PDB file of C-alpha atoms in Angstrom:
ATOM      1  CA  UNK A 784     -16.399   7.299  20.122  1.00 79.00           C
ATOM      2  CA  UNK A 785     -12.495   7.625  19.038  1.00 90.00           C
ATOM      3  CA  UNK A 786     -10.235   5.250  19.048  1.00 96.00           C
ATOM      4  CA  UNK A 787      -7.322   6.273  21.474  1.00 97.00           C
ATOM      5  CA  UNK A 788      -3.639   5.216  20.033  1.00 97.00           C
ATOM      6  CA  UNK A 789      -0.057   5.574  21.280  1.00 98.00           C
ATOM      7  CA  UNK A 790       2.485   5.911  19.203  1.00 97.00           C
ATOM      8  CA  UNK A 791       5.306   4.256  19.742  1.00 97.00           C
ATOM      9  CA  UNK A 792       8.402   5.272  17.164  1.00 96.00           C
ATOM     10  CA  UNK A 793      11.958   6.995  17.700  1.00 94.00           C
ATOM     11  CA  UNK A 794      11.819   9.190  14.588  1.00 94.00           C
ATOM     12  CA  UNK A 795      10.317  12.315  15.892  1.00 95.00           C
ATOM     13  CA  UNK A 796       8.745  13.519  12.347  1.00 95.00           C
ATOM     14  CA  UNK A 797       7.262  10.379  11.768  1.00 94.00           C
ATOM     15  CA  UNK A 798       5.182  10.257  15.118  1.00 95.00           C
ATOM     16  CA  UNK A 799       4.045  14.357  13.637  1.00 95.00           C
ATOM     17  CA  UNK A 800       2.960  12.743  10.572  1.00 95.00           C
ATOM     18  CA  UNK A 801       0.956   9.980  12.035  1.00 95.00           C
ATOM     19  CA  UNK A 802      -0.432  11.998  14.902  1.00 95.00           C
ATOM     20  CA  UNK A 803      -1.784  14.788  11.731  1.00 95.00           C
ATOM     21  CA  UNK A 804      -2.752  11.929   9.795  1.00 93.00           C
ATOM     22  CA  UNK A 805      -5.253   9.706  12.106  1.00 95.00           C
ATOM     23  CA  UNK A 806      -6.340  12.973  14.061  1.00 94.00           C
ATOM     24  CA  UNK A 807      -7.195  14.304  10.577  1.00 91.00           C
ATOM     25  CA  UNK A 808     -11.157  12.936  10.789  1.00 90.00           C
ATOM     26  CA  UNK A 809     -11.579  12.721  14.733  1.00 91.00           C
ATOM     27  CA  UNK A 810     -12.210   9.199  14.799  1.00 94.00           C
ATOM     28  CA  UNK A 811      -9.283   8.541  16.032  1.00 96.00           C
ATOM     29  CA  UNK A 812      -7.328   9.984  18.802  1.00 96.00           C
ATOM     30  CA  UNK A 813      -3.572  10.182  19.862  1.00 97.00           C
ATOM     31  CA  UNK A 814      -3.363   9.991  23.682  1.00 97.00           C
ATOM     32  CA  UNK A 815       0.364   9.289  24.368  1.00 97.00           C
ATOM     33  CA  UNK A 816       3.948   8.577  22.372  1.00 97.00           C
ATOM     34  CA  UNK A 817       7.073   6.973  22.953  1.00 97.00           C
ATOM     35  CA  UNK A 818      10.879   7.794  21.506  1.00 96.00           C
ATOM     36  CA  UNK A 819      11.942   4.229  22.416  1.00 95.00           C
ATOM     37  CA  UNK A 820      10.873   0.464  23.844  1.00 95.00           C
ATOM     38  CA  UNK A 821      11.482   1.340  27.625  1.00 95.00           C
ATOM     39  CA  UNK A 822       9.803   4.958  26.971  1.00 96.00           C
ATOM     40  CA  UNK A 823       6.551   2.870  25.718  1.00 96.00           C
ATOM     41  CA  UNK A 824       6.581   0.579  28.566  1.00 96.00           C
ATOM     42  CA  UNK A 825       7.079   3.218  30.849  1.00 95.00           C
ATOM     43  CA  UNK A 826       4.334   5.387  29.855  1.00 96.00           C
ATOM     44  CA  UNK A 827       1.595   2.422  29.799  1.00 96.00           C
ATOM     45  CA  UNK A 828       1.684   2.217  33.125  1.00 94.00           C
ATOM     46  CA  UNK A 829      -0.406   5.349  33.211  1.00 94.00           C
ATOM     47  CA  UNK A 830      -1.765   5.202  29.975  1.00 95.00           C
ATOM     48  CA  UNK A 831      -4.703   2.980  28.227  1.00 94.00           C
ATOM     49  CA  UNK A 832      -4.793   3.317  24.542  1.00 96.00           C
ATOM     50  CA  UNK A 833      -7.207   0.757  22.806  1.00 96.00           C
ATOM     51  CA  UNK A 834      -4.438   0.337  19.935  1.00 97.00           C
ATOM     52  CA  UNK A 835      -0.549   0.699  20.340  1.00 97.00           C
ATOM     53  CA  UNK A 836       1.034   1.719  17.255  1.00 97.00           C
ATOM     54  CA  UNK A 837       4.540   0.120  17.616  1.00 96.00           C
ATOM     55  CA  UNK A 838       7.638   0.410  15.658  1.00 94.00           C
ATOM     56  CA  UNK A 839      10.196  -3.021  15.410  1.00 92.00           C
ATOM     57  CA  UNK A 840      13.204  -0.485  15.500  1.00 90.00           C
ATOM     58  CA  UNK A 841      13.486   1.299  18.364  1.00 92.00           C
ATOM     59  CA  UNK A 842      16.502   2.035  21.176  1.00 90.00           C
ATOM     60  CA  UNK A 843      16.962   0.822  24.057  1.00 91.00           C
ATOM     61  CA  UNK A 844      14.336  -2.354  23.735  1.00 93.00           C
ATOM     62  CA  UNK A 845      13.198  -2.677  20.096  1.00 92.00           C
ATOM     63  CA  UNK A 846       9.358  -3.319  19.553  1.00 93.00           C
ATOM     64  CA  UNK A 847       9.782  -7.335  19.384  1.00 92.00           C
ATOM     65  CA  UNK A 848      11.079  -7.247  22.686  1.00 94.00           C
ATOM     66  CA  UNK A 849       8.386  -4.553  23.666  1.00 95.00           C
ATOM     67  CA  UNK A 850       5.564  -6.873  22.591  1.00 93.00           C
ATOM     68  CA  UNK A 851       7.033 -10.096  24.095  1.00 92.00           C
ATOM     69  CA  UNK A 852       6.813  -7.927  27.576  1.00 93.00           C
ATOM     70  CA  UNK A 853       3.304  -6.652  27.161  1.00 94.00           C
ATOM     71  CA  UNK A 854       2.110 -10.615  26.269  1.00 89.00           C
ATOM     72  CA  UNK A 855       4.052 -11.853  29.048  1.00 89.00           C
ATOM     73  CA  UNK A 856       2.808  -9.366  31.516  1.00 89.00           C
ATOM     74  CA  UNK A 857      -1.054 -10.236  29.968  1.00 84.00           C
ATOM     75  CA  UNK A 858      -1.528  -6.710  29.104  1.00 87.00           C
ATOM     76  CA  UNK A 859      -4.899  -5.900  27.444  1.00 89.00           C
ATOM     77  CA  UNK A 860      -3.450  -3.087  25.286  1.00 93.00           C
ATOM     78  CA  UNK A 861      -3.795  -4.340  21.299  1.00 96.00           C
ATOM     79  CA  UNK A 862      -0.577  -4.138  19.306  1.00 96.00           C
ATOM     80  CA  UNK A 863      -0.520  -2.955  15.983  1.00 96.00           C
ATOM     81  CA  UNK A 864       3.452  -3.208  13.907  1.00 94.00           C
ATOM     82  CA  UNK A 865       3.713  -0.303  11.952  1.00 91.00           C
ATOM     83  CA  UNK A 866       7.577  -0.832  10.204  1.00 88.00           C
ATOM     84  CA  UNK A 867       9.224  -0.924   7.618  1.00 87.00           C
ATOM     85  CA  UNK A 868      10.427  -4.299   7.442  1.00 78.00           C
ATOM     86  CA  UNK A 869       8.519  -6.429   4.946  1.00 74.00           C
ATOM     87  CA  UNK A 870      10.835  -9.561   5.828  1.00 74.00           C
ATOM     88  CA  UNK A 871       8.578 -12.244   6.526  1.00 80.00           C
ATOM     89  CA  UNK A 872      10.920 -13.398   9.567  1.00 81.00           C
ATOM     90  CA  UNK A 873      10.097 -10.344  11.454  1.00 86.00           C
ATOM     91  CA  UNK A 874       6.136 -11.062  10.397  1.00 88.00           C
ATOM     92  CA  UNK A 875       6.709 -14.283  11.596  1.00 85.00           C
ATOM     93  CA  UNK A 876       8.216 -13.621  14.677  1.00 86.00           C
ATOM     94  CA  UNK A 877       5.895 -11.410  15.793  1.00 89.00           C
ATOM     95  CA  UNK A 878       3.037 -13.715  14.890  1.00 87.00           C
ATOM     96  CA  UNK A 879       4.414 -16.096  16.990  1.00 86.00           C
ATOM     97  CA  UNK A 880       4.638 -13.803  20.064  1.00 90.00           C
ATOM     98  CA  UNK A 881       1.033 -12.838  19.698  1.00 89.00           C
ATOM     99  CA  UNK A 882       0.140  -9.402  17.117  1.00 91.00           C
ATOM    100  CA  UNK A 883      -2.728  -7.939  16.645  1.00 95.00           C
ATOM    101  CA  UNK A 884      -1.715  -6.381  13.459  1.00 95.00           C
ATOM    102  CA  UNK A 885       0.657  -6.020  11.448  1.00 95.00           C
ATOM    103  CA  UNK A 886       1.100  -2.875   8.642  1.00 94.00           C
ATOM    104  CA  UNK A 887       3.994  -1.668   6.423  1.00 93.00           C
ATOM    105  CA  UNK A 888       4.761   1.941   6.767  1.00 90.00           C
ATOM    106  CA  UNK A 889       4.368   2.181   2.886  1.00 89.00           C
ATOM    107  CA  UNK A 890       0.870   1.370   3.161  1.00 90.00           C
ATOM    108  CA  UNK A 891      -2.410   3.558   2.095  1.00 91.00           C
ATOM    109  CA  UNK A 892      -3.181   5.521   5.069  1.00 91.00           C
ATOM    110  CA  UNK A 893      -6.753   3.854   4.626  1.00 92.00           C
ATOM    111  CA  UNK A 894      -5.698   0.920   5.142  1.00 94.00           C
ATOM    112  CA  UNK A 895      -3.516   2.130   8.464  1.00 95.00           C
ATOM    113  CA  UNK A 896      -7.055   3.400   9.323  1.00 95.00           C
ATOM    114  CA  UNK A 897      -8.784   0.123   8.703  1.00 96.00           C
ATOM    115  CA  UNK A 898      -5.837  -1.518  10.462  1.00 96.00           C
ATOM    116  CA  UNK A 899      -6.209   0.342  13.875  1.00 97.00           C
ATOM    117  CA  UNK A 900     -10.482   0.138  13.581  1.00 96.00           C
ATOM    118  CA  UNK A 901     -10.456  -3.498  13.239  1.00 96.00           C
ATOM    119  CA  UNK A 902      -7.712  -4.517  15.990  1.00 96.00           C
ATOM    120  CA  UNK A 903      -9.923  -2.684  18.242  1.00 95.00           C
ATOM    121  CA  UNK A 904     -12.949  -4.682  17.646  1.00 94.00           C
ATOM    122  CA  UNK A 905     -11.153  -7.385  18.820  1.00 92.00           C
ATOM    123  CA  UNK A 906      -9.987  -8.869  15.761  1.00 94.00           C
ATOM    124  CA  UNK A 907      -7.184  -9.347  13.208  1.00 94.00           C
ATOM    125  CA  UNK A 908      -5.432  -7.371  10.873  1.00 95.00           C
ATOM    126  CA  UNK A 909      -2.218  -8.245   8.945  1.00 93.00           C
ATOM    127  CA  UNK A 910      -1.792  -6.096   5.696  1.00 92.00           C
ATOM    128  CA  UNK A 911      -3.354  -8.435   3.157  1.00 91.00           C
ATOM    129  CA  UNK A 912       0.135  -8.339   0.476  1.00 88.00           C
ATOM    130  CA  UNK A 913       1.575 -10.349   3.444  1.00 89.00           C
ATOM    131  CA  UNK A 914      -0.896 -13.167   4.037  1.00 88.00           C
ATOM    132  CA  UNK A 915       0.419 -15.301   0.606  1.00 86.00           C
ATOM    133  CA  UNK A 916       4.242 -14.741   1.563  1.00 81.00           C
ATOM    134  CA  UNK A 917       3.220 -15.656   5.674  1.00 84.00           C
ATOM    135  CA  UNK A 918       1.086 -19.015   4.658  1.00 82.00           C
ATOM    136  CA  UNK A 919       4.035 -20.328   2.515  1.00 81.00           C
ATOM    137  CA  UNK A 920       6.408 -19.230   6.122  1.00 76.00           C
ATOM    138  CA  UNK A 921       4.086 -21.478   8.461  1.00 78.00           C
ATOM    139  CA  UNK A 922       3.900 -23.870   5.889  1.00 80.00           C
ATOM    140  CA  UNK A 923       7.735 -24.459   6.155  1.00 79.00           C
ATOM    141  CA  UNK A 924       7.872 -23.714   9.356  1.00 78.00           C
ATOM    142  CA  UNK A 925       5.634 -26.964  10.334  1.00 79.00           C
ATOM    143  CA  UNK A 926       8.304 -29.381   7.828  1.00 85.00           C
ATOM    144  CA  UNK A 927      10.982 -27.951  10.184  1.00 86.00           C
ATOM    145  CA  UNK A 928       8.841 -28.527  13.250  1.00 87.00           C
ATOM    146  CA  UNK A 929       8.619 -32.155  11.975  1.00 90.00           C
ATOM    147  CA  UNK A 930      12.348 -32.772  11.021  1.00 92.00           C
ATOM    148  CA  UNK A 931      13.631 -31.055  14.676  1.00 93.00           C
ATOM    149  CA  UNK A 932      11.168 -33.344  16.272  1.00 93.00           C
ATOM    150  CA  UNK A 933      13.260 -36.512  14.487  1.00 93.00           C
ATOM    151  CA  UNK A 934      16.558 -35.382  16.193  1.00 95.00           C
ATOM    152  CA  UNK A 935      17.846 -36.595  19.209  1.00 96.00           C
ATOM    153  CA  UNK A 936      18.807 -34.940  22.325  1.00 95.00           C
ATOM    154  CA  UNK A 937      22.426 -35.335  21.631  1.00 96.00           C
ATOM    155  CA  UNK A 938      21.698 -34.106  18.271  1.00 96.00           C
ATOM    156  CA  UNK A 939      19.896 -30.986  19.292  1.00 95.00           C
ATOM    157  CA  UNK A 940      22.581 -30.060  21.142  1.00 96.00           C
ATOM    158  CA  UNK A 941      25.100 -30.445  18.634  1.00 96.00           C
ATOM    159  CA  UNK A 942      23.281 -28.457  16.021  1.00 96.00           C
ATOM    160  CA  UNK A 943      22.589 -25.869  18.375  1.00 95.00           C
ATOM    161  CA  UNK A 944      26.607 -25.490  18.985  1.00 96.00           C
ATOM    162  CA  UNK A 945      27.328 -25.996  15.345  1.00 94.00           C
ATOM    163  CA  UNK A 946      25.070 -23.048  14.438  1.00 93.00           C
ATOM    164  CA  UNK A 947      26.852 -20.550  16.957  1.00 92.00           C
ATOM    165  CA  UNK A 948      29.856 -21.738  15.147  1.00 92.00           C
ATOM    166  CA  UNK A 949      32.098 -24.157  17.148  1.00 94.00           C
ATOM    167  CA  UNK A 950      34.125 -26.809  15.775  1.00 94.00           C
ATOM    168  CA  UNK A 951      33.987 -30.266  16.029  1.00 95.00           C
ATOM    169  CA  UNK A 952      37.047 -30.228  18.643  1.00 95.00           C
ATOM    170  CA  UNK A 953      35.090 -27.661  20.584  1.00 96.00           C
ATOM    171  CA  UNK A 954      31.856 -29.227  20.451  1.00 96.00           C
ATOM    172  CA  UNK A 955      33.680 -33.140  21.648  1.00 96.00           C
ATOM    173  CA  UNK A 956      35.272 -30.950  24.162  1.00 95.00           C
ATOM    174  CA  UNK A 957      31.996 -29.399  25.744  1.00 95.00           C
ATOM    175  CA  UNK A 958      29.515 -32.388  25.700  1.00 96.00           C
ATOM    176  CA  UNK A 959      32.130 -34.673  26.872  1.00 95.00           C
ATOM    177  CA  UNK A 960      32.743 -37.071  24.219  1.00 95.00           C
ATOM    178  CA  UNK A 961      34.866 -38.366  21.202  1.00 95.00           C
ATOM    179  CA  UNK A 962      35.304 -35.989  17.940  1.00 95.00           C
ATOM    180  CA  UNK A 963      34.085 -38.850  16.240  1.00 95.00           C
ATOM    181  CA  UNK A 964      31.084 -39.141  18.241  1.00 96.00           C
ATOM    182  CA  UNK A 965      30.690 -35.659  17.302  1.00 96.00           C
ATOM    183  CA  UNK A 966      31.156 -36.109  13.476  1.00 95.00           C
ATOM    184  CA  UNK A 967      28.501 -39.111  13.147  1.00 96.00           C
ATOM    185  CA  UNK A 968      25.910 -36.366  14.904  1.00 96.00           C
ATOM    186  CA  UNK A 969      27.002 -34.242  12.610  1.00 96.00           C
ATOM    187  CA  UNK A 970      25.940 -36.501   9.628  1.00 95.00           C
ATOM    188  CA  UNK A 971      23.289 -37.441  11.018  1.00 96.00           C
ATOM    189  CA  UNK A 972      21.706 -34.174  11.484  1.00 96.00           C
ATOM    190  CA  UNK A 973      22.521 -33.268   8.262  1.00 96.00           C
ATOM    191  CA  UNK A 974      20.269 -36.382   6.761  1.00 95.00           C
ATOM    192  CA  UNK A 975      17.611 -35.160   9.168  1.00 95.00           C
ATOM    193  CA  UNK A 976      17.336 -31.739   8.304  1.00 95.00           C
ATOM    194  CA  UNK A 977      18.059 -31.866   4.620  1.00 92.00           C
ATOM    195  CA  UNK A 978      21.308 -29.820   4.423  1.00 93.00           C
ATOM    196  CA  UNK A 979      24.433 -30.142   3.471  1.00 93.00           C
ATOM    197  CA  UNK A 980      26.656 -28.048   5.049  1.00 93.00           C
ATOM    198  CA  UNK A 981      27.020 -26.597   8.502  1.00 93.00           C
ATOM    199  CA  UNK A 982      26.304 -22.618   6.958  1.00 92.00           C
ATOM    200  CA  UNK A 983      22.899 -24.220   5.759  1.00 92.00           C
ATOM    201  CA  UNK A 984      22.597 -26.297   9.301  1.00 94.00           C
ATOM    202  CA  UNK A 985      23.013 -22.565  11.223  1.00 92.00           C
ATOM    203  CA  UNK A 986      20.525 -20.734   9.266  1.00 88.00           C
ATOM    204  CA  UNK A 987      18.089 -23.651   9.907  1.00 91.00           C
ATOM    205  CA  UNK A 988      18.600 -23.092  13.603  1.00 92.00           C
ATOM    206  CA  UNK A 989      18.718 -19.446  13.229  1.00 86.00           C
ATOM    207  CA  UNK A 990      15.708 -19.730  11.542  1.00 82.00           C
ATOM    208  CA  UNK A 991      13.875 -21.540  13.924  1.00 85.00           C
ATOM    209  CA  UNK A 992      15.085 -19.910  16.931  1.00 83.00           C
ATOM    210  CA  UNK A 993      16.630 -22.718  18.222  1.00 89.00           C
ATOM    211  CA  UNK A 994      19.921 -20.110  19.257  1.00 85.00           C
ATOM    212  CA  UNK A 995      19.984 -16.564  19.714  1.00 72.00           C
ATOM    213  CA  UNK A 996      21.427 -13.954  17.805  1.00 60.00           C
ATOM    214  CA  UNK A 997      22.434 -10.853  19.314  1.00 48.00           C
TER     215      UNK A 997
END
């Protein structure tokens, strides 16, 4: 029995090519696509692919977003990323949401192939060039997980201001106390989290989503 897909990708040409591609030996079958993230949502409300082939940039709601509201809804729907993007962060974040897969558009198509067949078995599948570059990611991720858990409330808060890029002035004025107050923190945090300025301090936070960047 095929495996039914929907493609979910805003460059018309490359949803031809992909459709031609896994049709190619009728073991897999392309039941729907989608030209952006509200388009793909949209459309699985009457459609039930085993495997969603999702892009991470997309219009309107890129495929991050898409997959965060297909986990949080429970769907059943598998997600494979197909993209571009070979920047562990996006790997990363998308682990962390909950993937199925994971696949760089520059891949073999047999191994696009083996991608889909295995996420529908229920398992798996992150492209295997990855795995060294995402181990060493979790790895650091877990010392910063260790070194956020050492600072304070206070200090939390004053990092997360820091990294969106408000002075010490700003950051008194807004919590309520002394500038003073605010430049001990400010040490402090540095100690904790092994910086030693406040451009390293907002990529940590970046980094470990502890703001949002728009």
């Amino acid at each position: 029995m095929a495996v039914n897909v929907m493609l979910a990708d805003d460059h018309s040409l490359v949803r031809e090519g992909l459709k031609s591609l896994l049709e190619l030996e009728g073991d897999i079958k392309v039941i729907a696509e989608a030209v952006d993230g509200a388009d793909c949502l949209s459309k699985l409300e009457t459609v039930s692919p085993d495997v969603l082939l999702l892009d991470i940039n997309m219009p309107v709601m890129n495929g991050l977003d898409v997959l965060k509201k297909l986990k949080d809804n429970r769907s059943n729907v598998k997600v494979l990323v197909l993209t571009v993007h070979n920047e562990i962060e996006y790997l990363m974040k998308a682990v962390d949401i909950g993937i199925d897969g994971y696949v760089l558009k520059d891949s073999e198509s047999s191994e696009l192939k083996k991608a889909i067949f295995t996420i529908a078995e229920g398992e798996t599948y992150i492209q295997p060039s990855l795995i060294p570059q995402l181990n060493s990611k979790r790895i650091e991720k877990d010392k910063d997980g260790a070194k956020i858990d050492n600072l304070t409330r206070r200090e939390l808060e004053v990092l997360k201001l820091l990294a969106v890029g408000k002075y010490n002035k700003e950051i008194a004025e807004e919590l309520d106390i002394s500038e003073r107050t605010v430049k001990n923190h400010v040490s402090n945090i540095f100690k904790k989290i092994d910086v030693t300025d406040r451009t390293q301090a907002a990529v940590f936070a970046i980094r470990n989503n502890l703001i949002e960047i728009f």
